Short mmCIF file of C-alpha atoms (C1' of nucleotides) in Angstrom, two decimals:
data_model
loop_
_atom_site.label_atom_id
_atom_site.label_comp_id
_atom_site.label_asym_id
_atom_site.label_seq_id
_atom_site.Cartn_x
_atom_site.Cartn_y
_atom_site.Cartn_z
CA MET A 145 26.54 -22.83 -5.38
CA SER A 146 28.91 -21.95 -2.82
CA ALA A 147 29.18 -24.56 0.53
CA ASN A 148 28.48 -21.26 1.73
CA LEU A 149 24.33 -21.22 0.62
CA GLN A 150 24.80 -25.21 1.17
CA GLN A 151 25.16 -24.53 4.95
CA GLN A 152 23.00 -21.54 5.57
CA LEU A 153 20.27 -23.57 3.90
CA GLN A 154 20.32 -26.79 5.65
CA HIS A 155 20.66 -25.08 8.80
CA ARG A 156 17.25 -23.78 8.72
CA GLY A 157 15.67 -27.40 7.60
CA HIS A 158 15.61 -26.11 3.65
CA ARG A 159 16.59 -29.73 1.86
CA LEU A 160 19.15 -29.25 -1.04
CA THR A 161 17.15 -30.98 -3.76
CA LYS A 162 18.13 -30.73 -7.64
CA GLN A 163 15.64 -27.62 -8.94
CA ARG A 164 16.32 -25.59 -5.69
CA GLN A 165 21.15 -26.68 -6.65
CA ALA A 166 20.59 -25.72 -9.73
CA ILE A 167 18.19 -22.67 -10.17
CA LEU A 168 20.14 -21.37 -7.13
CA ALA A 169 23.57 -22.42 -9.23
CA ILE A 170 22.18 -19.88 -12.00
CA LEU A 171 21.68 -16.49 -10.00
CA SER A 172 24.00 -14.12 -10.03
CA HIS A 173 24.93 -10.79 -9.24
CA THR A 174 23.44 -9.07 -12.25
CA PRO A 175 19.50 -9.22 -11.53
CA GLN A 176 17.44 -11.84 -13.87
CA SER A 177 14.19 -12.19 -14.40
CA VAL A 178 12.70 -15.08 -14.09
CA ALA A 179 11.40 -15.67 -17.62
CA MET A 180 15.16 -15.48 -18.34
CA ILE A 181 16.14 -17.72 -15.33
CA ARG A 182 14.24 -20.83 -16.67
CA HIS A 183 14.84 -19.77 -20.97
CA THR A 184 18.69 -20.48 -18.90
CA LEU A 185 16.95 -23.79 -16.77
CA HIS A 186 15.62 -25.34 -20.89
CA GLU A 187 18.90 -24.45 -21.85
CA GLN A 188 20.55 -26.71 -18.82
CA GLY A 189 18.19 -29.38 -20.35
CA PHE A 190 16.34 -29.23 -16.47
CA HIS A 191 12.64 -28.83 -17.15
CA PHE A 192 11.03 -27.86 -13.95
CA ASP A 193 7.49 -26.87 -13.28
CA LYS A 194 6.66 -23.15 -13.56
CA THR A 195 6.00 -23.66 -9.91
CA THR A 196 8.66 -24.90 -8.52
CA ILE A 197 10.77 -21.46 -9.65
CA TYR A 198 8.79 -19.36 -7.99
CA ARG A 199 8.35 -21.31 -4.71
CA ASN A 200 11.94 -21.32 -4.54
CA LEU A 201 12.80 -18.06 -5.90
CA HIS A 202 10.14 -16.70 -2.66
CA SER A 203 12.13 -18.39 -0.36
CA LEU A 204 15.16 -17.58 -1.19
CA VAL A 205 13.97 -13.76 -1.03
CA GLN A 206 12.33 -14.93 2.17
CA HIS A 207 14.97 -16.02 3.53
CA GLY A 208 17.20 -12.97 2.84
CA LEU A 209 19.77 -15.60 0.17
CA VAL A 210 18.10 -13.40 -2.68
CA LEU A 211 17.75 -10.30 -3.15
CA ALA A 212 14.22 -9.26 -5.69
CA THR A 213 14.22 -5.96 -7.60
CA LYS A 214 12.35 -3.74 -9.74
CA LEU A 215 13.56 -2.94 -13.42
CA GLN A 216 11.88 -1.57 -16.61
CA ASP A 217 9.36 -3.91 -17.64
CA ASP A 218 7.27 -5.71 -15.69
CA GLY A 219 7.79 -8.29 -12.57
CA LEU A 220 11.31 -9.28 -10.82
CA TYR A 221 14.77 -9.48 -11.16
CA TYR A 222 16.00 -11.51 -8.54
CA GLU A 223 19.96 -11.84 -7.81
CA LEU A 224 22.28 -13.56 -4.95
CA ALA A 225 21.92 -10.82 -2.09
CA SER A 226 25.24 -9.60 -1.93
CA HIS A 227 26.97 -8.14 1.12
CA HIS A 228 27.23 -4.85 0.36
CA HIS A 229 23.91 -2.15 -0.82
CA HIS A 230 23.67 -0.88 -4.32
CA HIS A 231 21.35 -0.34 -7.46
CA HIS A 232 21.16 -1.03 -10.50
CA VAL A 233 21.72 1.16 -14.54
CA GLN A 234 19.38 -0.99 -17.30
CA CYS A 235 20.09 0.26 -20.37
CA GLN A 236 17.02 1.09 -22.20
CA ASN A 237 17.95 -0.25 -25.50
CA CYS A 238 19.20 -3.69 -24.75
CA GLY A 239 19.07 -4.43 -21.16
CA ARG A 240 22.19 -5.25 -19.65
CA ILE A 241 22.39 -3.94 -16.64
CA GLU A 242 25.36 -3.39 -14.54
CA ASP A 243 25.82 -2.46 -10.94
CA ILE A 244 26.11 0.73 -9.70
CA GLU A 245 27.81 2.29 -6.26
CA LEU A 246 26.84 5.45 -5.14
CA ASP A 247 27.34 6.88 -1.62
CA GLU A 248 23.78 5.46 0.10
CA HIS A 249 24.98 7.75 3.00
CA ALA A 250 24.82 11.28 1.46
CA LEU A 251 21.58 9.71 -0.14
CA LEU A 252 19.24 8.76 3.41
CA GLN A 253 20.39 12.04 4.85
CA ASN A 254 18.96 13.44 1.87
CA ALA A 255 16.16 11.49 1.93
CA ALA A 256 15.80 11.65 6.32
CA ALA A 257 16.23 15.30 6.41
CA HIS A 258 12.87 15.83 4.18
CA SER A 259 10.06 13.61 5.47
CA THR A 260 8.71 12.99 8.01
CA PHE A 261 8.77 9.14 7.52
CA ALA A 262 11.04 6.38 9.42
CA ILE A 263 12.16 4.96 5.96
CA LYS A 264 13.43 1.34 6.67
CA GLN A 265 14.15 0.80 2.82
CA HIS A 266 13.82 2.08 -0.43
CA GLN A 267 14.10 1.16 -4.17
CA LEU A 268 16.52 3.27 -6.87
CA GLU A 269 17.78 2.47 -10.36
CA PHE A 270 18.50 4.62 -12.83
CA PHE A 271 17.67 3.81 -16.60
CA GLY A 272 20.07 5.11 -20.30
CA ILE A 273 21.90 3.43 -22.73
CA CYS A 274 25.31 1.00 -22.56
CA PRO A 275 29.08 2.39 -23.21
CA GLN A 276 28.35 0.13 -26.25
CA CYS A 277 24.63 0.95 -27.09
CA GLN A 278 26.01 4.88 -27.45
CA SER A 279 27.95 4.11 -30.60
CA MET B 140 -9.55 19.27 -14.40
CA SER B 141 -7.65 22.58 -15.08
CA ALA B 142 -8.25 24.11 -18.13
CA ASN B 143 -5.31 23.98 -19.14
CA LEU B 144 -4.95 19.78 -19.43
CA GLN B 145 -8.04 21.13 -21.28
CA GLN B 146 -6.10 22.56 -23.73
CA GLN B 147 -3.47 20.19 -23.86
CA LEU B 148 -5.28 17.24 -24.11
CA GLN B 149 -7.47 19.51 -27.20
CA HIS B 150 -4.69 20.36 -29.35
CA ARG B 151 -3.72 17.36 -29.48
CA GLY B 152 -6.94 16.08 -31.10
CA HIS B 153 -8.41 13.85 -28.32
CA ARG B 154 -11.85 14.24 -27.57
CA LEU B 155 -12.71 15.39 -23.96
CA THR B 156 -14.75 12.02 -23.31
CA LYS B 157 -16.90 12.15 -20.34
CA GLN B 158 -14.95 9.56 -19.44
CA ARG B 159 -11.86 10.96 -20.18
CA GLN B 160 -12.61 13.65 -18.31
CA ALA B 161 -13.87 11.61 -14.24
CA ILE B 162 -10.83 10.05 -14.60
CA LEU B 163 -9.01 13.07 -14.82
CA ALA B 164 -10.48 14.98 -12.02
CA ILE B 165 -10.09 11.45 -10.37
CA LEU B 166 -6.18 11.89 -10.72
CA SER B 167 -4.41 14.12 -8.41
CA HIS B 168 -0.41 15.54 -7.61
CA THR B 169 -0.52 10.91 -5.81
CA PRO B 170 -0.61 7.94 -7.13
CA GLN B 171 -2.78 6.15 -7.46
CA SER B 172 -3.45 2.46 -7.90
CA VAL B 173 -5.62 1.46 -10.80
CA ALA B 174 -7.36 -0.85 -8.47
CA MET B 175 -8.00 2.60 -6.78
CA ILE B 176 -9.19 5.21 -9.14
CA ARG B 177 -11.31 2.36 -10.30
CA HIS B 178 -12.76 2.14 -7.20
CA THR B 179 -13.57 4.82 -7.37
CA LEU B 180 -15.02 5.74 -10.63
CA HIS B 181 -17.58 2.90 -8.98
CA GLU B 182 -18.81 5.69 -6.08
CA GLN B 183 -18.85 8.44 -8.40
CA GLY B 184 -21.08 6.10 -9.90
CA PHE B 185 -19.15 5.48 -13.09
CA HIS B 186 -19.94 2.96 -14.44
CA PHE B 187 -16.41 2.52 -17.42
CA ASP B 188 -14.46 -0.44 -19.12
CA LYS B 189 -11.27 -2.15 -18.11
CA THR B 190 -10.24 -1.12 -21.07
CA THR B 191 -11.10 2.51 -20.98
CA ILE B 192 -9.62 3.56 -17.39
CA TYR B 193 -6.65 1.68 -19.04
CA ARG B 194 -6.30 2.66 -22.40
CA ASN B 195 -6.46 6.49 -21.51
CA LEU B 196 -3.90 6.04 -18.35
CA HIS B 197 -2.04 4.83 -21.05
CA SER B 198 -2.75 7.83 -23.75
CA LEU B 199 -2.66 9.85 -21.09
CA VAL B 200 1.13 8.91 -19.74
CA GLN B 201 2.66 8.05 -23.82
CA HIS B 202 1.47 12.41 -24.17
CA GLY B 203 3.45 13.23 -20.78
CA LEU B 204 0.55 14.99 -19.11
CA VAL B 205 0.55 11.81 -15.93
CA LEU B 206 2.52 9.97 -14.50
CA ALA B 207 3.86 5.89 -13.89
CA THR B 208 4.63 4.97 -10.89
CA LYS B 209 6.41 1.49 -9.25
CA LEU B 210 5.39 1.26 -5.41
CA GLN B 211 5.12 -1.47 -2.83
CA ASP B 212 2.92 -4.23 -5.27
CA ASP B 213 2.80 -5.32 -8.21
CA GLY B 214 1.50 -2.69 -11.10
CA LEU B 215 1.77 1.30 -11.52
CA TYR B 216 0.84 4.02 -9.79
CA TYR B 217 -0.39 7.02 -11.79
CA GLU B 218 -0.39 10.75 -10.91
CA LEU B 219 -0.96 14.38 -12.84
CA ALA B 220 2.94 14.76 -14.07
CA SER B 221 3.93 17.90 -11.86
CA HIS B 222 5.90 20.60 -13.50
CA HIS B 223 9.32 19.76 -10.68
CA HIS B 224 10.38 16.41 -10.57
CA HIS B 225 10.07 14.90 -6.90
CA HIS B 226 10.32 10.87 -5.36
CA HIS B 227 7.71 9.51 -3.09
CA VAL B 228 8.17 7.63 0.54
CA GLN B 229 4.62 5.01 0.86
CA CYS B 230 4.53 3.90 4.69
CA GLN B 231 4.05 -0.05 4.85
CA ASN B 232 1.77 -0.38 7.74
CA CYS B 233 -1.20 2.33 5.76
CA GLY B 234 0.47 2.64 2.41
CA ARG B 235 -0.40 5.99 2.90
CA ILE B 236 1.72 8.10 0.19
CA GLU B 237 3.85 11.76 0.61
CA ASP B 238 6.44 12.70 -1.42
CA ILE B 239 9.48 13.30 -1.05
CA GLU B 240 11.87 15.74 -2.77
CA LEU B 241 14.92 15.87 -2.55
CA ASP B 242 19.10 17.23 -3.72
CA GLU B 243 18.51 15.86 -7.74
CA HIS B 244 21.10 16.96 -9.00
CA ALA B 245 23.98 15.37 -5.76
CA LEU B 246 21.72 12.53 -7.30
CA LEU B 247 22.54 12.69 -10.32
CA GLN B 248 26.41 12.80 -10.10
CA ASN B 249 26.17 10.50 -7.76
CA ALA B 250 25.32 8.53 -10.59
CA ALA B 251 27.44 9.56 -13.13
CA ALA B 252 30.30 9.53 -11.46
CA HIS B 253 29.58 6.03 -11.17
CA SER B 254 29.14 4.28 -13.87
CA THR B 255 30.45 4.20 -17.67
CA PHE B 256 26.29 4.33 -18.52
CA ALA B 257 25.04 7.94 -20.34
CA ILE B 258 21.80 7.88 -17.70
CA LYS B 259 19.14 9.02 -18.63
CA GLN B 260 16.54 8.04 -15.58
CA HIS B 261 15.96 7.01 -12.70
CA GLN B 262 13.41 5.62 -10.58
CA LEU B 263 13.32 6.37 -6.12
CA GLU B 264 11.23 5.60 -3.99
CA PHE B 265 10.41 5.42 0.04
CA PHE B 266 9.00 3.05 2.32
CA GLY B 267 8.84 3.49 5.60
CA ILE B 268 6.49 4.10 8.55
CA CYS B 269 4.54 7.66 8.71
CA PRO B 270 3.68 9.18 11.41
CA GLN B 271 0.89 8.34 12.12
CA CYS B 272 2.13 4.87 12.41
CA GLN B 273 4.55 6.05 14.68
CA SER B 274 2.04 6.21 17.49
"C1'" DG C 52 -27.07 18.81 -39.21
"C1'" DA C 53 -24.10 16.02 -42.03
"C1'" DC C 54 -19.81 13.81 -41.68
"C1'" DT C 55 -14.52 12.40 -39.83
"C1'" DT C 56 -13.11 9.28 -37.28
"C1'" DA C 57 -10.88 9.35 -31.34
"C1'" DT C 58 -13.10 6.24 -28.45
"C1'" DT C 59 -16.03 3.05 -25.95
"C1'" DG C 60 -18.16 -1.48 -24.24
"C1'" DC C 61 -17.58 -6.64 -24.19
"C1'" DA C 62 -16.44 -11.16 -25.46
"C1'" DA C 63 -12.27 -13.23 -25.79
"C1'" DC C 64 -7.85 -13.92 -24.78
"C1'" DT C 65 -2.81 -13.98 -23.45
"C1'" DA C 66 0.52 -14.02 -20.01
"C1'" DA C 67 1.51 -14.41 -15.06
"C1'" DG C 68 1.58 -15.80 -10.74
"C1'" DT C 69 -1.15 -18.86 -7.71
"C1'" DT C 70 -3.10 -23.23 -4.25
"C1'" DG C 71 -4.71 -27.57 -3.78
"C1'" DC C 72 -3.46 -32.15 -3.35
"C1'" DA C 73 -0.84 -36.21 -4.26
"C1'" DA C 74 3.51 -38.65 -5.23
"C1'" DT C 75 8.53 -38.22 -4.63
"C1'" DA C 76 12.81 -37.88 -2.62
"C1'" DA C 77 16.41 -35.81 0.80
"C1'" DT C 78 17.16 -35.61 5.23
"C1'" DA C 79 17.20 -37.64 10.19
"C1'" DT C 80 17.33 -41.40 12.83
"C1'" DC C 81 17.75 -46.26 13.45
"C1'" DG D 126 21.32 -49.74 5.05
"C1'" DA D 127 16.80 -49.65 5.83
"C1'" DT D 128 12.83 -46.92 7.29
"C1'" DA D 129 10.14 -42.41 9.05
"C1'" DT D 130 9.32 -37.93 8.74
"C1'" DT D 131 8.53 -34.38 5.92
"C1'" DA D 132 10.00 -29.70 2.96
"C1'" DT D 133 9.40 -30.15 -1.58
"C1'" DT D 134 7.47 -30.96 -6.65
"C1'" DG D 135 4.64 -31.40 -10.86
"C1'" DC D 136 0.00 -31.33 -12.22
"C1'" DA D 137 -4.11 -29.80 -13.20
"C1'" DA D 138 -6.61 -25.69 -12.49
"C1'" DC D 139 -8.07 -21.08 -10.97
"C1'" DT D 140 -7.44 -16.05 -10.62
"C1'" DT D 141 -6.06 -11.70 -11.46
"C1'" DA D 142 -4.82 -7.72 -14.86
"C1'" DG D 143 -3.57 -6.53 -18.58
"C1'" DT D 144 -4.82 -6.49 -24.12
"C1'" DT D 145 -7.06 -7.15 -28.90
"C1'" DG D 146 -10.15 -7.17 -31.81
"C1'" DC D 147 -14.23 -4.81 -33.95
"C1'" DA D 148 -18.81 -2.97 -34.50
"C1'" DA D 149 -21.24 1.27 -32.69
"C1'" DT D 150 -20.83 5.20 -30.34
"C1'" DA D 151 -20.11 10.12 -29.19
"C1'" DA D 152 -16.62 15.05 -29.86
"C1'" DG D 153 -15.51 18.22 -32.43
"C1'" DT D 154 -15.31 20.21 -37.33
"C1'" DC D 155 -17.82 21.87 -41.40
#
DNA sequence: GACTTATTGCAACTAAGTTGCAATAATATC
DNA sequence: GATATTATTGCAACTTAGTTGCAATAAGTC
């Protein structure tokens, strides 16, 4: 976990427990399901209660350090919040997830032009077949 | 329920039970959660088992007559499949949902240009404040 | 009307996520 | 370093959404 993240956490009165550190150490810029996160923790010899994991993920999302994304299946996927907004492509065959960057401005303009709502946010994910699974 | 839908169903060996008819009669081109669907059925005096409702929705989706969409909360929203692909805007205040049409071609081109995946489908929903809630 | 089989309703179950609370441990203060 | 404060943890119990197996029912066919 970066020193930066530590600072942000402590600054808000959060404590740096070994649970929180381990969870943050696992999170990356690729979205992971709770099941994946729990699995990795187990592999590393950590046996945290599921309550602890859910509560930590929630509070991290609440404070903007982590993003929650809906992908193909039920449940949410979690990733470290990065500086720039981006979307994902998930392989329908193997589940692999990659980032995909696209022209946000064009998209939002497109949307705003076709709606009377004041649009605040959106959810955009792509699904397809990755190069490996294509061959 | 349109005669068209009836035909499609029976043609595939499906039976026109009163349960299925009632469910289809409730579905529209605006996405509804299972809770909303069950609630309306109750109001109309129908007391179908939840299993029946879930199974019907699943098979209708499977056969392409109904679309399932992920919106703000957990669970899926169901709507009649229409001729043209479209997206939605959901009001973050009152939950109202509206269709939103945008330039699909531009979006897909944009995505294809930024990924090595063979993109098959996508999920795009907008969230904001509807005109009524703005004032 | 009798036959075939898709569909229903029920009960029991699974899995995901949540809540309350007493015990624990991270940080601040002395 | 010891002490006090309170955020956080782990546990157990619970809620809610959705699923499964199966016997009973009822559409559609002949």
